[in-house]
Tab-separated table of N, CA, C and O in Angstrom:
chain	number	residue	atom	x	y	z
A	1	MET	N	86.264	58.593	114.681
A	1	MET	CA	86.703	59.617	113.746
A	1	MET	C	85.520	60.327	113.104
A	1	MET	O	85.508	61.541	113.016
A	2	LYS	N	84.527	59.550	112.644
A	2	LYS	CA	83.370	60.157	112.002
A	2	LYS	C	82.603	61.028	112.987
A	2	LYS	O	82.066	62.058	112.607
A	3	GLY	N	82.581	60.620	114.265
A	3	GLY	CA	81.905	61.420	115.277
A	3	GLY	C	82.571	62.766	115.466
A	3	GLY	O	81.904	63.788	115.616
A	4	LYS	N	83.898	62.783	115.433
A	4	LYS	CA	84.633	64.047	115.588
A	4	LYS	C	84.413	64.945	114.375
A	4	LYS	O	84.257	66.153	114.514
A	5	ILE	N	84.413	64.347	113.185
A	5	ILE	CA	84.149	65.129	111.971
A	5	ILE	C	82.764	65.761	112.066
A	5	ILE	O	82.580	66.945	111.780
A	6	PHE	N	81.785	64.962	112.490
A	6	PHE	CA	80.423	65.473	112.635
A	6	PHE	C	80.380	66.624	113.629
A	6	PHE	O	79.761	67.660	113.362
A	7	LEU	N	81.038	66.452	114.778
A	7	LEU	CA	81.032	67.506	115.800
A	7	LEU	C	81.732	68.775	115.319
A	7	LEU	O	81.296	69.884	115.626
A	8	ASN	N	82.813	68.607	114.556
A	8	ASN	CA	83.507	69.780	114.006
A	8	ASN	C	82.574	70.571	113.093
A	8	ASN	O	82.504	71.805	113.173
A	9	TRP	N	81.882	69.869	112.203
A	9	TRP	CA	80.979	70.560	111.274
A	9	TRP	C	79.743	71.098	112.000
A	9	TRP	O	79.217	72.149	111.632
A	10	LEU	N	79.307	70.400	113.036
A	10	LEU	CA	78.186	70.908	113.831
A	10	LEU	C	78.565	72.230	114.493
A	10	LEU	O	77.771	73.178	114.508
A	11	ALA	N	79.789	72.304	115.015
A	11	ALA	CA	80.269	73.556	115.626
A	11	ALA	C	80.284	74.678	114.593
A	11	ALA	O	79.897	75.817	114.896
A	12	VAL	N	80.723	74.368	113.367
A	12	VAL	CA	80.728	75.372	112.291
A	12	VAL	C	79.308	75.862	112.039
A	12	VAL	O	79.054	77.076	111.966
A	13	LEU	N	78.381	74.937	111.891
A	13	LEU	CA	76.986	75.313	111.596
A	13	LEU	C	76.352	76.106	112.735
A	13	LEU	O	75.627	77.076	112.484
A	14	ILE	N	76.623	75.717	113.956
A	14	ILE	CA	76.082	76.464	115.106
A	14	ILE	C	76.640	77.883	115.105
A	14	ILE	O	75.893	78.853	115.299
A	15	TRP	N	77.957	78.009	114.883
A	15	TRP	CA	78.562	79.346	114.894
A	15	TRP	C	78.021	80.206	113.750
A	15	TRP	O	77.766	81.394	113.925
A	16	MET	N	77.833	79.591	112.588
A	16	MET	CA	77.238	80.335	111.476
A	16	MET	C	75.817	80.774	111.853
A	16	MET	O	75.396	81.877	111.483
A	17	GLY	N	75.113	79.952	112.587
A	17	GLY	CA	73.776	80.320	113.063
A	17	GLY	C	73.818	81.493	114.024
A	17	GLY	O	72.950	82.366	113.987
A	18	VAL	N	74.839	81.519	114.881
A	18	VAL	CA	74.997	82.655	115.812
A	18	VAL	C	75.226	83.939	115.018
A	18	VAL	O	74.599	84.973	115.288
A	19	ILE	N	76.106	83.879	114.027
A	19	ILE	CA	76.368	85.052	113.189
A	19	ILE	C	75.086	85.472	112.479
A	19	ILE	O	74.743	86.664	112.440
A	20	TYR	N	74.366	84.511	111.922
A	20	TYR	CA	73.108	84.788	111.217
A	20	TYR	C	72.095	85.450	112.163
A	20	TYR	O	71.434	86.421	111.788
A	21	TYR	N	72.010	84.945	113.383
A	21	TYR	CA	71.078	85.516	114.360
A	21	TYR	C	71.401	86.984	114.626
A	21	TYR	O	70.512	87.839	114.588
A	22	PHE	N	72.661	87.268	114.911
A	22	PHE	CA	73.027	88.658	115.189
A	22	PHE	C	72.829	89.549	113.969
A	22	PHE	O	72.455	90.713	114.095
A	23	SER	N	73.052	89.005	112.783
A	23	SER	CA	72.829	89.780	111.561
A	23	SER	C	71.359	90.056	111.314
A	23	SER	O	71.011	90.968	110.574
A	24	SER	N	70.500	89.259	111.930
A	24	SER	CA	69.054	89.430	111.754
A	24	SER	C	68.471	90.497	112.680
A	24	SER	O	67.306	90.870	112.536
A	25	GLN	N	69.271	90.976	113.624
A	25	GLN	CA	68.782	91.975	114.573
A	25	GLN	C	68.777	93.357	113.922
A	25	GLN	O	69.795	93.777	113.368
A	26	PRO	N	67.643	94.057	114.002
A	26	PRO	CA	67.579	95.361	113.334
A	26	PRO	C	68.465	96.432	113.971
A	26	PRO	O	68.874	97.366	113.304
A	27	ASN	N	68.777	96.280	115.251
A	27	ASN	CA	69.579	97.312	115.906
A	27	ASN	C	70.440	96.657	116.970
A	27	ASN	O	69.932	96.146	117.953
A	28	LEU	N	71.732	96.712	116.781
A	28	LEU	CA	72.660	96.126	117.749
A	28	LEU	C	73.451	97.185	118.501
A	28	LEU	O	74.452	96.870	119.118
A	29	LYS	N	73.009	98.415	118.444
A	29	LYS	CA	73.743	99.480	119.131
A	29	LYS	C	73.626	99.297	120.637
A	29	LYS	O	72.608	98.877	121.161
A	30	SER	N	74.702	99.659	121.321
A	30	SER	CA	74.737	99.544	122.776
A	30	SER	C	74.521	100.924	123.398
A	30	SER	O	74.293	101.903	122.701
A	31	GLU	N	74.638	100.969	124.694
A	31	GLU	CA	74.497	102.234	125.420
A	31	GLU	C	75.830	102.981	125.527
A	31	GLU	O	75.903	104.021	126.174
A	32	LEU	N	76.841	102.473	124.879
A	32	LEU	CA	78.151	103.118	124.892
A	32	LEU	C	78.113	104.397	124.067
A	32	LEU	O	77.220	104.601	123.250
A	33	GLU	N	79.128	105.220	124.276
A	33	GLU	CA	79.298	106.400	123.436
A	33	GLU	C	79.390	105.934	121.983
A	33	GLU	O	79.912	104.843	121.724
A	34	PRO	N	78.911	106.723	121.032
A	34	PRO	CA	78.885	106.273	119.632
A	34	PRO	C	80.221	105.766	119.091
A	34	PRO	O	80.260	104.755	118.390
A	35	VAL	N	81.317	106.444	119.431
A	35	VAL	CA	82.620	106.010	118.927
A	35	VAL	C	83.005	104.667	119.541
A	35	VAL	O	83.471	103.765	118.843
A	36	LEU	N	82.781	104.518	120.840
A	36	LEU	CA	83.092	103.256	121.499
A	36	LEU	C	82.191	102.133	121.000
A	36	LEU	O	82.633	100.994	120.835
A	37	ASP	N	80.932	102.448	120.740
A	37	ASP	CA	79.996	101.465	120.201
A	37	ASP	C	80.481	100.968	118.844
A	37	ASP	O	80.480	99.762	118.577
A	38	LEU	N	80.912	101.890	118.002
A	38	LEU	CA	81.414	101.530	116.679
A	38	LEU	C	82.644	100.626	116.800
A	38	LEU	O	82.730	99.580	116.141
A	39	ILE	N	83.581	101.004	117.650
A	39	ILE	CA	84.794	100.208	117.850
A	39	ILE	C	84.432	98.821	118.374
A	39	ILE	O	84.939	97.809	117.882
A	40	PHE	N	83.549	98.752	119.344
A	40	PHE	CA	83.132	97.477	119.925
A	40	PHE	C	82.506	96.574	118.857
A	40	PHE	O	82.817	95.387	118.772
A	41	ARG	N	81.636	97.142	118.027
A	41	ARG	CA	80.970	96.336	116.997
A	41	ARG	C	81.956	95.837	115.941
A	41	ARG	O	81.841	94.716	115.453
A	42	LYS	N	82.940	96.651	115.585
A	42	LYS	CA	83.920	96.220	114.582
A	42	LYS	C	84.835	95.130	115.145
A	42	LYS	O	85.194	94.175	114.438
A	43	ILE	N	85.203	95.244	116.419
A	43	ILE	CA	85.990	94.188	117.059
A	43	ILE	C	85.170	92.901	117.126
A	43	ILE	O	85.695	91.804	116.890
A	44	ALA	N	83.876	93.034	117.404
A	44	ALA	CA	82.992	91.862	117.435
A	44	ALA	C	82.939	91.202	116.057
A	44	ALA	O	82.964	89.966	115.953
A	45	HIS	N	82.884	92.013	114.988
A	45	HIS	CA	82.913	91.476	113.621
A	45	HIS	C	84.170	90.628	113.412
A	45	HIS	O	84.095	89.494	112.923
A	46	MET	N	85.323	91.179	113.773
A	46	MET	CA	86.579	90.449	113.592
A	46	MET	C	86.583	89.161	114.404
A	46	MET	O	86.991	88.116	113.903
A	47	ALA	N	86.120	89.240	115.636
A	47	ALA	CA	86.122	88.064	116.511
A	47	ALA	C	85.196	86.975	115.981
A	47	ALA	O	85.566	85.789	115.991
A	48	GLU	N	84.019	87.350	115.513
A	48	GLU	CA	83.072	86.365	114.969
A	48	GLU	C	83.696	85.570	113.831
A	48	GLU	O	83.573	84.343	113.774
A	49	PHE	N	84.368	86.259	112.948
A	49	PHE	CA	84.908	85.602	111.766
A	49	PHE	C	86.265	84.956	112.026
A	49	PHE	O	86.636	83.989	111.353
A	50	PHE	N	86.981	85.416	113.032
A	50	PHE	CA	88.180	84.726	113.516
A	50	PHE	C	87.771	83.344	114.014
A	50	PHE	O	88.388	82.325	113.668
A	51	ILE	N	86.724	83.299	114.828
A	51	ILE	CA	86.234	82.034	115.378
A	51	ILE	C	85.730	81.124	114.263
A	51	ILE	O	86.012	79.920	114.263
A	52	LEU	N	84.997	81.678	113.299
A	52	LEU	CA	84.509	80.868	112.188
A	52	LEU	C	85.686	80.263	111.412
A	52	LEU	O	85.661	79.067	111.076
A	53	ALA	N	86.721	81.032	111.155
A	53	ALA	CA	87.894	80.516	110.449
A	53	ALA	C	88.535	79.380	111.247
A	53	ALA	O	88.931	78.356	110.689
A	54	HIS	N	88.622	79.544	112.545
A	54	HIS	CA	89.196	78.507	113.410
A	54	HIS	C	88.372	77.215	113.343
A	54	HIS	O	88.931	76.122	113.177
A	55	LEU	N	87.063	77.347	113.456
A	55	LEU	CA	86.194	76.170	113.414
A	55	LEU	C	86.265	75.481	112.058
A	55	LEU	O	86.286	74.238	111.977
A	56	LEU	N	86.292	76.265	110.991
A	56	LEU	CA	86.409	75.681	109.655
A	56	LEU	C	87.757	74.989	109.463
A	56	LEU	O	87.824	73.906	108.868
A	57	PHE	N	88.803	75.582	109.969
A	57	PHE	CA	90.133	74.977	109.889
A	57	PHE	C	90.122	73.594	110.532
A	57	PHE	O	90.596	72.613	109.945
A	58	LYS	N	89.554	73.509	111.724
A	58	LYS	CA	89.472	72.221	112.416
A	58	LYS	C	88.630	71.229	111.624
A	58	LYS	O	88.979	70.043	111.523
A	59	ALA	N	87.516	71.697	111.074
A	59	ALA	CA	86.634	70.812	110.310
A	59	ALA	C	87.341	70.288	109.061
A	59	ALA	O	87.266	69.088	108.759
A	60	TYR	N	88.035	71.148	108.345
A	60	TYR	CA	88.747	70.717	107.147
A	60	TYR	C	89.893	69.764	107.495
A	60	TYR	O	90.134	68.788	106.780
A	61	GLN	N	90.590	70.039	108.584
A	61	GLN	CA	91.670	69.135	108.980
A	61	GLN	C	91.121	67.763	109.375
A	61	GLN	O	91.812	66.757	109.200
A	62	GLY	N	89.903	67.728	109.874
A	62	GLY	CA	89.282	66.457	110.222
A	62	GLY	C	89.102	65.547	109.028
A	62	GLY	O	88.947	64.331	109.175
A	63	HIS	N	89.130	66.124	107.837
A	63	HIS	CA	89.021	65.339	106.599
A	63	HIS	C	90.396	64.979	106.040
A	63	HIS	O	90.498	64.456	104.929
A	64	GLY	N	91.441	65.295	106.788
A	64	GLY	CA	92.784	64.929	106.357
A	64	GLY	C	93.481	65.947	105.482
A	64	GLY	O	94.543	65.656	104.928
A	65	LEU	N	92.917	67.139	105.337
A	65	LEU	CA	93.586	68.171	104.544
A	65	LEU	C	94.838	68.634	105.270
A	65	LEU	O	94.876	68.688	106.502
A	66	SER	N	95.851	68.976	104.494
A	66	SER	CA	97.066	69.534	105.085
A	66	SER	C	96.720	70.864	105.742
A	66	SER	O	95.687	71.471	105.451
A	67	ALA	N	97.615	71.318	106.612
A	67	ALA	CA	97.380	72.591	107.298
A	67	ALA	C	97.238	73.737	106.305
A	67	ALA	O	96.373	74.597	106.459
A	68	LYS	N	98.080	73.753	105.259
A	68	LYS	CA	98.011	74.828	104.265
A	68	LYS	C	96.670	74.827	103.550
A	68	LYS	O	96.037	75.868	103.383
A	69	LYS	N	96.247	73.649	103.112
A	69	LYS	CA	94.962	73.571	102.411
A	69	LYS	C	93.809	73.901	103.341
A	69	LYS	O	92.868	74.595	102.948
A	70	ALA	N	93.869	73.409	104.570
A	70	ALA	CA	92.800	73.703	105.530
A	70	ALA	C	92.717	75.201	105.802
A	70	ALA	O	91.620	75.763	105.873
A	71	LEU	N	93.869	75.863	105.938
A	71	LEU	CA	93.877	77.313	106.143
A	71	LEU	C	93.305	78.038	104.933
A	71	LEU	O	92.506	78.973	105.073
A	72	PHE	N	93.711	77.605	103.754
A	72	PHE	CA	93.232	78.243	102.528
A	72	PHE	C	91.705	78.128	102.416
A	72	PHE	O	91.015	79.117	102.198
A	73	PHE	N	91.201	76.915	102.563
A	73	PHE	CA	89.758	76.721	102.431
A	73	PHE	C	88.984	77.373	103.574
A	73	PHE	O	87.888	77.897	103.366
A	74	ALA	N	89.544	77.366	104.775
A	74	ALA	CA	88.887	78.032	105.903
A	74	ALA	C	88.778	79.529	105.628
A	74	ALA	O	87.725	80.139	105.851
A	75	PHE	N	89.872	80.115	105.136
A	75	PHE	CA	89.836	81.548	104.829
A	75	PHE	C	88.843	81.837	103.709
A	75	PHE	O	88.033	82.762	103.808
A	76	LEU	N	88.910	81.045	102.651
A	76	LEU	CA	88.029	81.253	101.501
A	76	LEU	C	86.550	81.145	101.898
A	76	LEU	O	85.742	82.013	101.544
A	77	PHE	N	86.205	80.114	102.632
A	77	PHE	CA	84.817	79.925	103.039
A	77	PHE	C	84.380	81.028	104.007
A	77	PHE	O	83.251	81.520	103.924
A	78	THR	N	85.273	81.419	104.917
A	78	THR	CA	84.947	82.494	105.870
A	78	THR	C	84.671	83.790	105.125
A	78	THR	O	83.710	84.506	105.440
A	79	LEU	N	85.484	84.096	104.136
A	79	LEU	CA	85.274	85.309	103.349
A	79	LEU	C	83.957	85.227	102.568
A	79	LEU	O	83.208	86.205	102.511
A	80	ALA	N	83.667	84.068	102.009
A	80	ALA	CA	82.392	83.889	101.296
A	80	ALA	C	81.214	84.075	102.249
A	80	ALA	O	80.210	84.712	101.899
A	81	TYR	N	81.353	83.561	103.458
A	81	TYR	CA	80.269	83.730	104.427
A	81	TYR	C	80.135	85.194	104.853
A	81	TYR	O	79.026	85.676	105.098
A	82	ALA	N	81.247	85.910	104.907
A	82	ALA	CA	81.205	87.343	105.236
A	82	ALA	C	80.402	88.099	104.177
A	82	ALA	O	79.573	88.958	104.505
A	83	PHE	N	80.636	87.770	102.898
A	83	PHE	CA	79.855	88.409	101.828
A	83	PHE	C	78.378	88.053	101.949
A	83	PHE	O	77.511	88.917	101.827
A	84	SER	N	78.081	86.791	102.208
A	84	SER	CA	76.676	86.388	102.319
A	84	SER	C	76.026	87.004	103.549
A	84	SER	O	74.841	87.353	103.530
A	85	ASP	N	76.800	87.186	104.609
A	85	ASP	CA	76.283	87.824	105.817
A	85	ASP	C	75.902	89.280	105.541
A	85	ASP	O	74.849	89.756	105.988
A	86	GLU	N	76.732	89.971	104.794
A	86	GLU	CA	76.407	91.363	104.459
A	86	GLU	C	75.189	91.431	103.542
A	86	GLU	O	74.348	92.313	103.693
A	87	TRP	N	75.085	90.509	102.607
A	87	TRP	CA	73.889	90.466	101.757
A	87	TRP	C	72.657	90.224	102.631
A	87	TRP	O	71.633	90.895	102.463
A	88	HIS	N	72.764	89.297	103.568
A	88	HIS	CA	71.656	89.025	104.484
A	88	HIS	C	71.274	90.286	105.256
A	88	HIS	O	70.092	90.611	105.402
A	89	GLN	N	72.264	91.006	105.759
A	89	GLN	CA	71.988	92.234	106.505
A	89	GLN	C	71.276	93.266	105.641
A	89	GLN	O	70.461	94.040	106.137
A	90	SER	N	71.562	93.267	104.353
A	90	SER	CA	70.911	94.240	103.465
A	90	SER	C	69.413	93.971	103.346
A	90	SER	O	68.657	94.845	102.933
A	91	GLN	N	68.991	92.774	103.707
A	91	GLN	CA	67.576	92.404	103.636
A	91	GLN	C	66.825	92.713	104.930
A	91	GLN	O	65.607	92.545	105.006
A	92	ILE	N	67.535	93.151	105.966
A	92	ILE	CA	66.951	93.405	107.285
A	92	ILE	C	66.693	94.897	107.448
A	92	ILE	O	67.585	95.714	107.229
A	93	ALA	N	65.455	95.221	107.851
A	93	ALA	CA	65.104	96.629	108.087
A	93	ALA	C	66.035	97.216	109.153
A	93	ALA	O	66.287	96.592	110.186
A	94	GLY	N	66.565	98.385	108.872
A	94	GLY	CA	67.455	99.050	109.814
A	94	GLY	C	68.914	98.645	109.667
A	94	GLY	O	69.770	99.159	110.375
A	95	ARG	N	69.208	97.717	108.774
A	95	ARG	CA	70.582	97.269	108.550
A	95	ARG	C	70.979	97.574	107.118
A	95	ARG	O	70.128	97.667	106.240
A	96	VAL	N	72.270	97.722	106.892
A	96	VAL	CA	72.777	97.946	105.544
A	96	VAL	C	73.989	97.043	105.319
A	96	VAL	O	74.679	96.665	106.261
A	97	ALA	N	74.223	96.703	104.077
A	97	ALA	CA	75.421	95.937	103.720
A	97	ALA	C	76.591	96.903	103.581
A	97	ALA	O	76.419	98.040	103.156
A	98	SER	N	77.766	96.428	103.938
A	98	SER	CA	78.944	97.289	103.867
A	98	SER	C	80.156	96.466	103.458
A	98	SER	O	80.493	95.474	104.111
A	99	ILE	N	80.816	96.892	102.399
A	99	ILE	CA	82.044	96.227	101.976
A	99	ILE	C	83.130	96.419	103.032
A	99	ILE	O	84.021	95.575	103.188
A	100	ILE	N	83.031	97.496	103.802
A	100	ILE	CA	83.982	97.724	104.902
A	100	ILE	C	83.825	96.624	105.943
A	100	ILE	O	84.818	96.101	106.452
A	101	ASP	N	82.579	96.247	106.247
A	101	ASP	CA	82.366	95.166	107.207
A	101	ASP	C	82.889	93.838	106.682
A	101	ASP	O	83.447	93.035	107.438
A	102	VAL	N	82.725	93.590	105.383
A	102	VAL	CA	83.292	92.372	104.792
A	102	VAL	C	84.812	92.395	104.970
A	102	VAL	O	85.418	91.380	105.322
A	103	SER	N	85.419	93.546	104.775
A	103	SER	CA	86.870	93.679	104.943
A	103	SER	C	87.279	93.424	106.388
A	103	SER	O	88.283	92.741	106.646
A	104	ILE	N	86.514	93.957	107.311
A	104	ILE	CA	86.806	93.748	108.736
A	104	ILE	C	86.650	92.270	109.091
A	104	ILE	O	87.466	91.704	109.834
A	105	ASP	N	85.606	91.630	108.566
A	105	ASP	CA	85.425	90.192	108.769
A	105	ASP	C	86.624	89.432	108.220
A	105	ASP	O	87.148	88.506	108.863
A	106	GLY	N	87.065	89.828	107.031
A	106	GLY	CA	88.222	89.198	106.406
A	106	GLY	C	89.488	89.384	107.227
A	106	GLY	O	90.327	88.478	107.294
A	107	ILE	N	89.622	90.536	107.854
A	107	ILE	CA	90.784	90.781	108.721
A	107	ILE	C	90.767	89.809	109.895
A	107	ILE	O	91.811	89.278	110.292
A	108	GLY	N	89.585	89.557	110.445
A	108	GLY	CA	89.476	88.576	111.526
A	108	GLY	C	89.940	87.207	111.073
A	108	GLY	O	90.696	86.520	111.776
A	109	ALA	N	89.503	86.787	109.884
A	109	ALA	CA	89.917	85.492	109.334
A	109	ALA	C	91.419	85.488	109.029
A	109	ALA	O	92.114	84.504	109.317
A	110	LEU	N	91.918	86.586	108.456
A	110	LEU	CA	93.359	86.672	108.155
A	110	LEU	C	94.205	86.632	109.426
A	110	LEU	O	95.295	86.058	109.436
A	111	PHE	N	93.698	87.225	110.486
A	111	PHE	CA	94.418	87.208	111.757
A	111	PHE	C	94.553	85.767	112.251
A	111	PHE	O	95.618	85.361	112.732
A	112	PHE	N	93.484	84.974	112.090
A	112	PHE	CA	93.572	83.563	112.464
A	112	PHE	C	94.631	82.860	111.610
A	112	PHE	O	95.474	82.127	112.137
A	113	VAL	N	94.592	83.073	110.305
A	113	VAL	CA	95.562	82.451	109.397
A	113	VAL	C	96.981	82.853	109.802
A	113	VAL	O	97.881	82.002	109.893
A	114	PHE	N	97.193	84.129	110.060
A	114	PHE	CA	98.505	84.624	110.460
A	114	PHE	C	98.988	83.926	111.732
A	114	PHE	O	100.139	83.470	111.798
A	115	LEU	N	98.108	83.818	112.726
A	115	LEU	CA	98.513	83.165	113.975
A	115	LEU	C	98.859	81.698	113.757
A	115	LEU	O	99.810	81.182	114.351
A	116	LYS	N	98.122	81.016	112.901
A	116	LYS	CA	98.433	79.619	112.607
A	116	LYS	C	99.767	79.503	111.877
A	116	LYS	O	100.523	78.573	112.125
A	117	LEU	N	100.042	80.438	110.997
A	117	LEU	CA	101.302	80.382	110.243
A	117	LEU	C	102.519	80.612	111.131
A	117	LEU	O	103.564	79.990	110.919
A	118	ILE	N	102.398	81.491	112.104
A	118	ILE	CA	103.550	81.731	112.981
A	118	ILE	C	103.582	80.739	114.141
A	118	ILE	O	104.623	80.558	114.754
A	119	GLU	N	102.469	80.060	114.403
A	119	GLU	CA	102.416	79.104	115.509
A	119	GLU	C	103.251	77.859	115.226
A	119	GLU	O	104.013	77.419	116.051
A	120	LYS	N	103.099	77.295	114.054
A	120	LYS	CA	103.790	76.045	113.712
A	120	LYS	C	104.357	76.118	112.296
A	120	LYS	O	103.930	75.368	111.426
A	121	PRO	N	105.321	76.997	112.069
A	121	PRO	CA	105.840	77.139	110.710
A	121	PRO	C	106.491	75.857	110.180
A	121	PRO	O	106.479	75.604	109.004
A	122	VAL	N	107.049	75.035	111.047
A	122	VAL	CA	107.705	73.823	110.589
A	122	VAL	C	106.680	72.859	109.994
A	122	VAL	O	106.887	72.315	108.915
A	123	LYS	N	105.545	72.669	110.664
A	123	LYS	CA	104.511	71.771	110.155
A	123	LYS	C	103.980	72.253	108.806
A	123	LYS	O	103.736	71.457	107.921
A	124	LEU	N	103.792	73.548	108.666
A	124	LEU	CA	103.247	74.073	107.424
A	124	LEU	C	104.245	73.927	106.274
A	124	LEU	O	103.858	73.776	105.138
A	125	ASN	N	105.529	73.981	106.578
A	125	ASN	CA	106.542	73.844	105.526
A	125	ASN	C	106.726	72.399	105.070
A	125	ASN	O	107.246	72.147	104.016
A	126	ASN	N	106.287	71.454	105.870
A	126	ASN	CA	106.438	70.038	105.538
A	126	ASN	C	105.303	69.508	104.695
A	126	ASN	O	105.210	68.324	104.443
A	127	VAL	N	104.399	70.364	104.247
A	127	VAL	CA	103.243	69.913	103.473
A	127	VAL	C	103.609	69.693	102.034
A	127	VAL	O	104.337	70.382	101.424
């Protein structure tokens, strides 16, 4: 059990490191048309934080938290990390912080929460 808890949190930390790495890049623009590049980057934002919410959910459940509490804390921590990620980006030359990006990150996390809520509504109601 302790090994699984450790691996769950290790996955969270590795994924946060991946997000941190990409946030440290001064220019992430692709060779796509500007509109497509923008859309691609915003979808990537949502996906990054969707995955982080999922990993956090698993990590919190590994400690015996109910599904509702695990979802709540996963969302809360993911949103906090989104804010810290934007602050980090503001420190990188060529990057700027954006509350819109925090919102997009939050949408990714909310999408995960929504899918979990409709996936097993019976389990969540029994908490």
